[in-house]
CSV table of C-alpha atoms in Angstrom, one decimal:
chain,number,residue,atom,x,y,z
A,26,UNK,CA,0.0,0.0,0.0
A,27,UNK,CA,1.0,3.6,-0.5
A,28,UNK,CA,0.6,4.3,3.2
A,29,UNK,CA,0.6,1.7,6.0
A,30,UNK,CA,-2.9,0.2,5.9
A,31,UNK,CA,-2.6,-1.4,9.4
A,32,UNK,CA,-1.6,1.9,11.1
A,33,UNK,CA,-4.5,3.5,9.2
A,34,UNK,CA,-6.9,1.4,11.2
A,35,UNK,CA,-5.3,2.2,14.5
A,36,UNK,CA,-7.6,4.4,16.6
A,37,UNK,CA,-6.3,7.8,17.6
A,38,UNK,CA,-7.0,7.0,21.3
A,39,UNK,CA,-4.6,4.0,21.0
A,40,UNK,CA,-1.9,6.3,19.6
A,41,UNK,CA,-2.4,8.9,22.3
A,42,UNK,CA,-2.1,6.2,24.9
A,43,UNK,CA,1.2,5.0,23.4
A,44,UNK,CA,2.6,8.5,23.5
A,45,UNK,CA,1.4,9.1,27.1
A,46,UNK,CA,2.3,5.8,28.7
A,47,UNK,CA,5.5,4.6,26.9
A,48,UNK,CA,8.7,5.5,28.6
A,49,UNK,CA,11.5,6.3,26.3
A,50,UNK,CA,13.0,3.0,25.3
A,51,UNK,CA,16.5,2.2,23.9
A,52,UNK,CA,15.0,2.7,20.5
A,53,UNK,CA,13.9,6.3,21.0
A,54,UNK,CA,16.4,7.8,23.5
A,55,UNK,CA,17.5,11.3,22.5
A,56,UNK,CA,20.5,13.3,23.7
A,57,UNK,CA,19.7,15.1,27.1
A,58,UNK,CA,18.3,18.6,26.5
A,59,UNK,CA,20.1,21.7,27.6
A,60,UNK,CA,17.4,24.0,28.9
A,61,UNK,CA,17.3,27.6,27.5
A,62,UNK,CA,16.2,30.4,29.7
A,63,UNK,CA,14.9,32.5,26.9
A,64,UNK,CA,12.9,29.7,25.2
A,65,UNK,CA,9.2,29.2,26.0
A,66,UNK,CA,9.7,25.6,24.7
A,67,UNK,CA,12.0,25.0,27.6
A,68,UNK,CA,9.0,25.5,29.9
A,69,UNK,CA,6.2,23.9,27.8
A,70,UNK,CA,6.0,21.4,25.0
A,71,UNK,CA,2.9,21.4,22.9
A,72,UNK,CA,0.9,18.3,23.7
A,73,UNK,CA,-0.4,15.8,21.1
A,74,UNK,CA,-4.0,16.7,22.0
A,75,UNK,CA,-3.2,20.4,21.5
A,76,UNK,CA,-1.7,19.7,18.0
A,77,UNK,CA,-4.8,17.7,17.1
A,78,UNK,CA,-7.1,20.5,18.3
A,79,UNK,CA,-5.2,23.0,16.2
A,80,UNK,CA,-5.4,20.8,13.1
A,81,UNK,CA,-9.2,20.0,13.6
A,82,UNK,CA,-10.1,23.7,14.3
A,83,UNK,CA,-8.4,25.0,11.2
A,84,UNK,CA,-10.5,25.4,8.0
A,85,UNK,CA,-7.6,24.5,5.7
A,86,UNK,CA,-8.9,21.0,4.8
A,87,UNK,CA,-12.3,22.3,3.8
A,88,UNK,CA,-10.7,25.1,1.9
A,89,UNK,CA,-8.7,22.6,-0.2
A,90,UNK,CA,-11.4,20.0,-0.5
A,91,UNK,CA,-14.8,21.7,-0.6
A,92,UNK,CA,-17.5,20.0,1.4
A,93,UNK,CA,-20.2,21.7,-0.7
A,94,UNK,CA,-19.8,22.6,-4.3
A,95,UNK,CA,-21.2,26.0,-5.0
A,96,UNK,CA,-20.9,28.4,-8.0
A,97,UNK,CA,-18.2,30.3,-6.2
A,98,UNK,CA,-16.2,27.2,-5.2
A,99,UNK,CA,-16.4,25.7,-8.7
A,100,UNK,CA,-15.5,29.0,-10.2
A,101,UNK,CA,-12.3,29.2,-8.1
A,102,UNK,CA,-11.3,25.7,-9.3
A,103,UNK,CA,-12.0,25.8,-13.0
A,104,UNK,CA,-13.1,28.2,-15.8
A,105,UNK,CA,-16.8,28.8,-15.7
A,106,UNK,CA,-19.1,27.3,-18.4
A,107,UNK,CA,-19.4,28.8,-21.9
A,108,UNK,CA,-23.0,29.8,-21.3
A,109,UNK,CA,-24.8,31.6,-18.6
A,110,UNK,CA,-26.6,28.4,-17.6
A,111,UNK,CA,-25.9,27.3,-14.0
A,112,UNK,CA,-23.2,24.5,-13.9
A,113,UNK,CA,-24.2,21.0,-12.9
A,114,UNK,CA,-23.2,21.3,-9.2
A,115,UNK,CA,-25.3,18.3,-8.1
A,116,UNK,CA,-23.2,15.8,-10.0
A,117,UNK,CA,-19.9,17.4,-9.0
A,118,UNK,CA,-21.0,17.2,-5.4
A,119,UNK,CA,-21.9,13.6,-5.7
A,120,UNK,CA,-18.8,12.5,-7.6
A,121,UNK,CA,-16.1,14.6,-5.9
A,122,UNK,CA,-17.1,16.2,-2.6
A,123,UNK,CA,-19.3,13.4,-1.2
A,124,UNK,CA,-16.9,10.5,-1.7
A,125,UNK,CA,-13.9,12.5,-0.7
A,126,UNK,CA,-15.5,13.6,2.6
A,127,UNK,CA,-16.9,10.1,3.2
A,128,UNK,CA,-13.3,9.0,3.7
A,129,UNK,CA,-11.9,12.1,5.3
A,130,UNK,CA,-14.7,12.1,7.9
A,131,UNK,CA,-13.8,8.6,9.0
A,132,UNK,CA,-10.9,10.2,10.9
A,133,UNK,CA,-7.2,9.4,10.8
A,134,UNK,CA,-4.3,10.3,13.1
A,135,UNK,CA,-3.2,13.4,11.1
A,136,UNK,CA,0.4,12.5,12.0
A,137,UNK,CA,2.0,14.4,9.1
A,138,UNK,CA,0.5,17.8,10.2
A,139,UNK,CA,1.5,16.9,13.8
A,140,UNK,CA,5.1,16.4,12.6
A,141,UNK,CA,4.8,19.8,10.8
A,142,UNK,CA,3.7,21.5,14.0
A,143,UNK,CA,6.5,19.9,16.0
A,144,UNK,CA,9.0,21.1,13.4
A,145,UNK,CA,7.8,24.6,13.7
A,146,UNK,CA,8.1,24.4,17.5
A,147,UNK,CA,11.7,23.2,17.2
A,148,UNK,CA,12.6,26.3,15.1
A,149,UNK,CA,10.3,28.8,16.6
A,150,UNK,CA,13.0,30.6,18.6
A,151,UNK,CA,14.9,31.3,15.4
A,152,UNK,CA,11.9,33.1,13.8
A,153,UNK,CA,11.4,36.8,14.4
A,154,UNK,CA,8.5,37.4,16.8
A,155,UNK,CA,6.3,39.3,14.4
A,156,UNK,CA,6.6,36.5,11.8
A,157,UNK,CA,5.8,33.6,14.0
A,158,UNK,CA,2.0,33.4,13.5
A,159,UNK,CA,2.3,33.7,9.7
A,160,UNK,CA,5.0,31.1,9.6
A,161,UNK,CA,3.1,28.7,11.8
A,162,UNK,CA,0.0,28.9,9.6
A,163,UNK,CA,2.1,28.4,6.5
A,164,UNK,CA,3.6,25.2,8.1
A,165,UNK,CA,0.2,24.0,9.1
A,166,UNK,CA,-1.1,24.5,5.6
A,167,UNK,CA,1.6,22.3,4.2
A,168,UNK,CA,0.9,19.6,6.7
A,169,UNK,CA,-2.8,19.6,5.6
A,170,UNK,CA,-1.7,19.5,1.9
A,171,UNK,CA,0.1,16.2,2.7
A,172,UNK,CA,-3.1,14.9,4.3
A,173,UNK,CA,-5.0,15.6,1.1
A,174,UNK,CA,-2.4,13.8,-1.0
A,175,UNK,CA,-2.5,10.9,1.5
A,176,UNK,CA,-6.3,10.7,1.1
A,177,UNK,CA,-5.8,10.5,-2.6
A,178,UNK,CA,-3.3,7.7,-2.3
A,179,UNK,CA,-5.6,5.7,0.0
A,180,UNK,CA,-8.4,5.8,-2.6
A,181,UNK,CA,-6.2,4.8,-5.5
A,182,UNK,CA,-4.3,2.2,-3.4
A,183,UNK,CA,-7.6,0.6,-2.4
A,184,UNK,CA,-8.7,0.4,-6.0
A,185,UNK,CA,-5.3,-1.2,-7.1
A,186,UNK,CA,-5.4,-3.8,-4.3
A,187,UNK,CA,-9.2,-4.2,-4.5
A,188,UNK,CA,-9.3,-3.8,-0.8
A,189,UNK,CA,-12.5,-4.3,1.1
A,190,UNK,CA,-12.2,-2.0,4.1
A,191,UNK,CA,-10.6,1.3,5.0
A,192,UNK,CA,-10.8,2.9,8.5
A,193,UNK,CA,-13.4,0.4,9.6
A,194,UNK,CA,-15.9,0.9,6.7
A,195,UNK,CA,-16.2,-0.3,3.1
A,196,UNK,CA,-13.7,1.2,0.7
A,197,UNK,CA,-15.0,4.0,-1.5
A,198,UNK,CA,-15.0,1.9,-4.7
A,199,UNK,CA,-17.5,-0.5,-3.1
A,200,UNK,CA,-19.8,2.5,-2.2
A,201,UNK,CA,-19.5,4.6,-5.4
A,202,UNK,CA,-19.1,3.7,-9.1
A,203,UNK,CA,-15.6,2.5,-9.8
A,204,UNK,CA,-14.8,5.2,-12.4
A,205,UNK,CA,-16.2,7.9,-10.0
A,206,UNK,CA,-14.0,6.8,-7.2
A,207,UNK,CA,-10.9,6.7,-9.5
A,208,UNK,CA,-11.6,10.2,-10.7
A,209,UNK,CA,-12.1,11.5,-7.1
A,210,UNK,CA,-8.7,10.1,-6.1
A,211,UNK,CA,-7.0,11.7,-9.1
A,212,UNK,CA,-8.8,15.0,-8.4
A,213,UNK,CA,-7.5,15.1,-4.8
A,214,UNK,CA,-4.0,14.5,-5.9
A,215,UNK,CA,-4.1,17.7,-8.1
A,216,UNK,CA,-6.3,19.9,-6.0
A,217,UNK,CA,-4.0,19.5,-3.0
A,218,UNK,CA,-1.6,22.0,-4.5
A,219,UNK,CA,-4.3,24.7,-4.1
A,220,UNK,CA,-3.5,24.6,-0.3
A,221,UNK,CA,0.0,26.0,-0.5
A,222,UNK,CA,0.4,29.4,1.2
A,223,UNK,CA,-0.1,32.3,-1.2
A,224,UNK,CA,1.7,34.8,1.1
A,225,UNK,CA,5.2,33.6,0.2
A,226,UNK,CA,7.7,35.0,-2.3
A,227,UNK,CA,7.3,33.7,-5.8
A,228,UNK,CA,10.7,31.9,-5.6
A,229,UNK,CA,9.6,29.9,-2.6
A,230,UNK,CA,6.2,29.0,-4.1
A,231,UNK,CA,8.0,27.7,-7.2
A,232,UNK,CA,10.2,25.5,-5.0
A,233,UNK,CA,7.1,24.1,-3.3
A,234,UNK,CA,5.3,23.3,-6.5
A,235,UNK,CA,8.4,21.6,-7.9
A,236,UNK,CA,8.7,19.5,-4.8
A,237,UNK,CA,5.0,18.6,-5.0
A,238,UNK,CA,5.3,17.4,-8.6
A,239,UNK,CA,8.6,15.6,-7.9
A,240,UNK,CA,7.3,13.6,-5.0
A,241,UNK,CA,3.9,12.6,-6.5
A,242,UNK,CA,5.9,11.3,-9.5
A,243,UNK,CA,8.1,9.4,-7.0
A,244,UNK,CA,5.1,7.9,-5.3
A,245,UNK,CA,3.6,6.7,-8.6
A,246,UNK,CA,7.0,5.3,-9.8
A,247,UNK,CA,7.5,3.4,-6.5
A,248,UNK,CA,4.0,2.0,-6.7
A,249,UNK,CA,4.6,0.9,-10.3
A,250,UNK,CA,7.6,-1.3,-9.1
A,251,UNK,CA,5.5,-2.7,-6.3
A,252,UNK,CA,2.6,-3.6,-8.5
A,253,UNK,CA,4.8,-5.1,-11.2
A,254,UNK,CA,6.6,-7.3,-8.8
A,255,UNK,CA,3.6,-8.9,-7.3
A,256,UNK,CA,1.8,-9.2,-10.7
A,257,UNK,CA,4.8,-11.1,-12.1
A,258,UNK,CA,6.2,-13.4,-9.4
A,259,UNK,CA,8.9,-15.1,-11.7
A,260,UNK,CA,11.7,-12.7,-10.8
A,261,UNK,CA,12.9,-11.6,-7.3
A,262,UNK,CA,13.8,-8.0,-6.6
A,263,UNK,CA,17.0,-7.5,-4.6
A,264,UNK,CA,17.0,-5.9,-1.2
A,265,UNK,CA,18.4,-2.7,-2.7
A,266,UNK,CA,15.7,-2.7,-5.3
A,267,UNK,CA,13.1,-3.0,-2.6
A,268,UNK,CA,14.6,-0.1,-0.7
A,269,UNK,CA,14.6,2.0,-3.8
A,270,UNK,CA,10.9,1.2,-4.3
A,271,UNK,CA,10.0,2.2,-0.7
A,272,UNK,CA,12.3,5.3,-0.9
A,273,UNK,CA,10.0,6.5,-3.7
A,274,UNK,CA,6.6,5.0,-2.7
A,275,UNK,CA,6.3,5.3,1.1
A,276,UNK,CA,9.0,7.9,1.9
A,277,UNK,CA,7.9,10.4,-0.8
A,278,UNK,CA,5.0,12.0,1.2
A,279,UNK,CA,7.1,12.5,4.4
A,280,UNK,CA,10.0,13.8,2.2
A,281,UNK,CA,7.6,16.3,0.6
A,282,UNK,CA,6.4,17.6,4.0
A,283,UNK,CA,10.0,18.1,5.2
A,284,UNK,CA,10.9,19.8,1.9
A,285,UNK,CA,8.0,22.2,2.3
A,286,UNK,CA,8.8,23.0,5.9
A,287,UNK,CA,12.5,23.6,5.0
A,288,UNK,CA,11.5,26.1,2.4
A,289,UNK,CA,9.3,28.1,4.8
A,290,UNK,CA,11.8,27.9,7.7
A,291,UNK,CA,14.8,28.9,5.5
A,292,UNK,CA,16.7,25.9,6.8
A,293,UNK,CA,20.4,25.7,6.2
A,294,UNK,CA,21.3,23.2,3.4
A,295,UNK,CA,22.8,20.7,5.8
A,296,UNK,CA,19.7,20.8,8.0
A,297,UNK,CA,17.4,20.3,5.0
A,298,UNK,CA,19.5,17.3,3.9
A,299,UNK,CA,19.3,15.9,7.4
A,300,UNK,CA,15.5,16.3,7.4
A,301,UNK,CA,15.2,14.6,4.0
A,302,UNK,CA,17.4,11.7,5.1
A,303,UNK,CA,15.3,11.3,8.2
A,304,UNK,CA,12.2,11.3,6.1
A,305,UNK,CA,13.6,8.6,4.0
A,306,UNK,CA,14.7,6.5,7.0
A,307,UNK,CA,11.3,7.0,8.6
A,308,UNK,CA,9.5,6.0,5.3
A,309,UNK,CA,11.6,2.9,4.8
A,310,UNK,CA,11.3,1.8,8.5
A,311,UNK,CA,7.6,2.5,8.4
A,312,UNK,CA,7.1,0.3,5.4
A,313,UNK,CA,9.3,-2.6,6.6
A,314,UNK,CA,7.5,-2.7,10.0
A,315,UNK,CA,4.1,-2.5,8.3
A,316,UNK,CA,5.1,-5.5,6.2
A,317,UNK,CA,6.1,-7.4,9.3
A,318,UNK,CA,2.9,-6.5,11.2
A,319,UNK,CA,0.9,-7.9,8.3
A,320,UNK,CA,2.7,-11.2,8.9
A,321,UNK,CA,2.6,-11.2,12.7
A,322,UNK,CA,-0.6,-9.4,13.8
A,323,UNK,CA,-3.0,-11.4,16.0
A,324,UNK,CA,-5.8,-8.8,16.3
A,325,UNK,CA,-7.7,-9.6,13.2
A,326,UNK,CA,-11.0,-8.1,12.2
A,327,UNK,CA,-12.9,-7.4,9.0
A,328,UNK,CA,-11.8,-3.8,9.0
A,329,UNK,CA,-8.1,-4.7,9.2
A,330,UNK,CA,-7.9,-7.5,6.7
A,331,UNK,CA,-6.2,-10.7,7.9
A,332,UNK,CA,-2.8,-12.0,8.9
A,333,UNK,CA,-0.7,-12.7,5.9
A,334,UNK,CA,-2.9,-10.7,3.4
A,335,UNK,CA,0.4,-9.6,1.7
A,336,UNK,CA,1.1,-13.3,1.1
A,337,UNK,CA,-2.3,-13.6,-0.6
A,338,UNK,CA,-1.5,-10.6,-2.8
A,339,UNK,CA,1.9,-12.1,-3.7
A,340,UNK,CA,3.8,-9.1,-2.5
A,341,UNK,CA,7.6,-8.9,-2.3
A,342,UNK,CA,8.0,-7.5,1.2
A,343,UNK,CA,11.4,-7.2,2.9
A,344,UNK,CA,10.9,-10.5,4.8
A,345,UNK,CA,9.9,-12.3,1.6
A,346,UNK,CA,12.8,-10.9,-0.4
A,347,UNK,CA,15.3,-11.8,2.3
A,348,UNK,CA,14.0,-15.4,2.5
A,349,UNK,CA,14.0,-16.0,-1.3
A,350,UNK,CA,17.6,-14.9,-1.5
A,351,UNK,CA,18.9,-16.7,1.7
A,352,UNK,CA,16.7,-19.8,2.3
A,353,UNK,CA,17.4,-23.3,1.1
A,354,UNK,CA,16.4,-24.0,-2.5
A,355,UNK,CA,13.4,-26.1,-1.2
A,356,UNK,CA,12.2,-23.4,1.1
A,357,UNK,CA,12.6,-20.6,-1.5
A,358,UNK,CA,10.8,-22.7,-4.2
A,359,UNK,CA,7.9,-23.5,-1.8
A,360,UNK,CA,7.5,-19.9,-0.7
A,361,UNK,CA,7.5,-18.7,-4.4
A,362,UNK,CA,4.9,-21.3,-5.2
A,363,UNK,CA,2.6,-20.1,-2.5
A,364,UNK,CA,3.0,-16.5,-3.5
A,365,UNK,CA,2.2,-17.3,-7.1
A,366,UNK,CA,-1.1,-18.9,-6.0
A,367,UNK,CA,-2.5,-15.6,-4.6
A,368,UNK,CA,-4.3,-17.9,-2.2
A,369,UNK,CA,-6.7,-17.1,0.6
A,370,UNK,CA,-6.2,-20.6,2.2
A,371,UNK,CA,-5.1,-19.9,5.8
A,372,UNK,CA,-3.1,-23.1,6.0
A,373,UNK,CA,-1.0,-22.2,3.0
A,374,UNK,CA,-0.5,-18.6,4.2
A,375,UNK,CA,0.6,-19.9,7.6
A,376,UNK,CA,3.0,-22.3,5.9
A,377,UNK,CA,4.5,-19.3,4.0
A,378,UNK,CA,4.9,-17.4,7.3
A,379,UNK,CA,6.5,-20.4,8.9
A,380,UNK,CA,9.1,-20.5,6.2
A,381,UNK,CA,9.8,-16.8,6.8
A,382,UNK,CA,10.1,-17.4,10.5
A,383,UNK,CA,12.3,-20.5,10.1
A,384,UNK,CA,14.8,-18.5,8.0
A,385,UNK,CA,14.7,-15.6,10.5
A,386,UNK,CA,13.6,-13.2,7.7
A,387,UNK,CA,11.2,-11.4,10.0
A,388,UNK,CA,13.9,-10.9,12.6
A,389,UNK,CA,16.3,-9.7,10.0
A,390,UNK,CA,13.8,-7.2,8.5
A,391,UNK,CA,13.0,-5.7,11.9
A,392,UNK,CA,16.7,-5.2,12.7
A,393,UNK,CA,17.1,-3.6,9.3
A,394,UNK,CA,14.3,-1.2,9.9
A,395,UNK,CA,15.8,-0.2,13.3
A,396,UNK,CA,19.2,0.3,11.8
A,397,UNK,CA,18.0,2.6,9.0
A,398,UNK,CA,15.9,4.7,11.4
A,399,UNK,CA,18.6,5.0,14.0
A,400,UNK,CA,21.2,6.1,11.5
A,401,UNK,CA,18.9,8.8,10.0
A,402,UNK,CA,17.8,10.0,13.4
A,403,UNK,CA,21.3,10.3,14.8
A,404,UNK,CA,22.3,12.4,11.9
A,405,UNK,CA,19.3,14.7,12.2
A,406,UNK,CA,19.4,15.1,15.9
A,407,UNK,CA,22.8,16.9,15.8
A,408,UNK,CA,21.4,19.3,13.2
A,409,UNK,CA,18.2,20.4,15.1
A,410,UNK,CA,18.1,23.1,17.8
A,411,UNK,CA,18.5,21.6,21.2
A,412,UNK,CA,15.1,22.0,22.9
A,413,UNK,CA,12.2,20.0,24.4
A,414,UNK,CA,10.3,20.3,21.1
A,415,UNK,CA,13.0,18.1,19.5
A,416,UNK,CA,12.4,15.5,22.2
A,417,UNK,CA,8.6,15.6,21.5
A,418,UNK,CA,9.2,15.3,17.8
A,419,UNK,CA,11.3,12.1,18.1
A,420,UNK,CA,9.1,10.6,20.8
A,421,UNK,CA,6.0,11.0,18.6
A,422,UNK,CA,7.9,9.4,15.6
A,423,UNK,CA,8.9,6.4,17.7
A,424,UNK,CA,5.4,6.0,19.1
A,425,UNK,CA,4.2,5.5,15.5
A,426,UNK,CA,7.0,2.9,15.0
A,427,UNK,CA,6.1,1.1,18.3
A,428,UNK,CA,2.4,0.8,17.2
A,429,UNK,CA,3.6,-0.9,14.0
A,430,UNK,CA,5.6,-3.3,16.1
A,431,UNK,CA,2.5,-4.4,17.9
């Protein structure tokens, strides 16, 4: 999937509980913070609940994706009709706004805008006081833009995988005509760029639009590799080819968010590079751990799919690739055979998972995910201002990772 389906179905209350109750483990320790007397962040760190309240109270999402299609809204999106006749708003409403908000209204953790808010907090002391409110709203807008792109990717991904459920309800293509749903997903991908701040210099806006196009192309390219591999199970991608795929598919949206924030915050080149490397490490780790959770989860419900669904789809996840390249010939051949069947037989799926466990492919993949995230985190940590907001940023990131680890 373009974005971890299993984490998608995690309730927000579960994520909040992880952030509140989990002590910092060896995985997410950060360098001790030197308190700054002049920094308000040294006294108070924005809570996760406060971040969510800010996101939900803003009108940026409805500004980008209209809940109700009116003459004024439609006129702002496209040239008005040739005649004076009123445009067909009813059908635009039913084919664009209704399906889009059907999915948006189901909720979600909004973790990309939350990361954007924490990034602003990290750099706030470096921003002139009279520019802070404007800068914060620009950052928040960019976080919301990534949510719209994410929503688009979920719609298109569910169509490509012919998934049944999303966020506890039927996927949109089971509720609306197939072509309508496809068109809605494409619309959201394009209309998302309308959310970028207009109160920026032209040069910065150009940089943002270039990044937008670049990363959506990357997402599509990465997805094309993933689809090709599981539609043609004769060859086996290498580990590096898998990492290239994830670097494009899953990391692209996080990378876009950090690019946008770097432009607004005028980050130094080395800081920008550190953020982008961390985005890539986070995206890769996210996807590997999501792959593992699909093979190991025990909490199965109709809304979450089932254990080993990726085996049924014949997907070349990190554990599968490791096993095919390192297992005995008999184990590798048997695993490939089961993948090629695209089976829903639980016994066969469990047999495939047993082969992965026997060859320690799941253990290897988890270790790889941790190594990649650690390396990118250590590099970034030294480049960010030393403050409690930095601590909150990393703690939230690792709460997401812990949820994926079950």
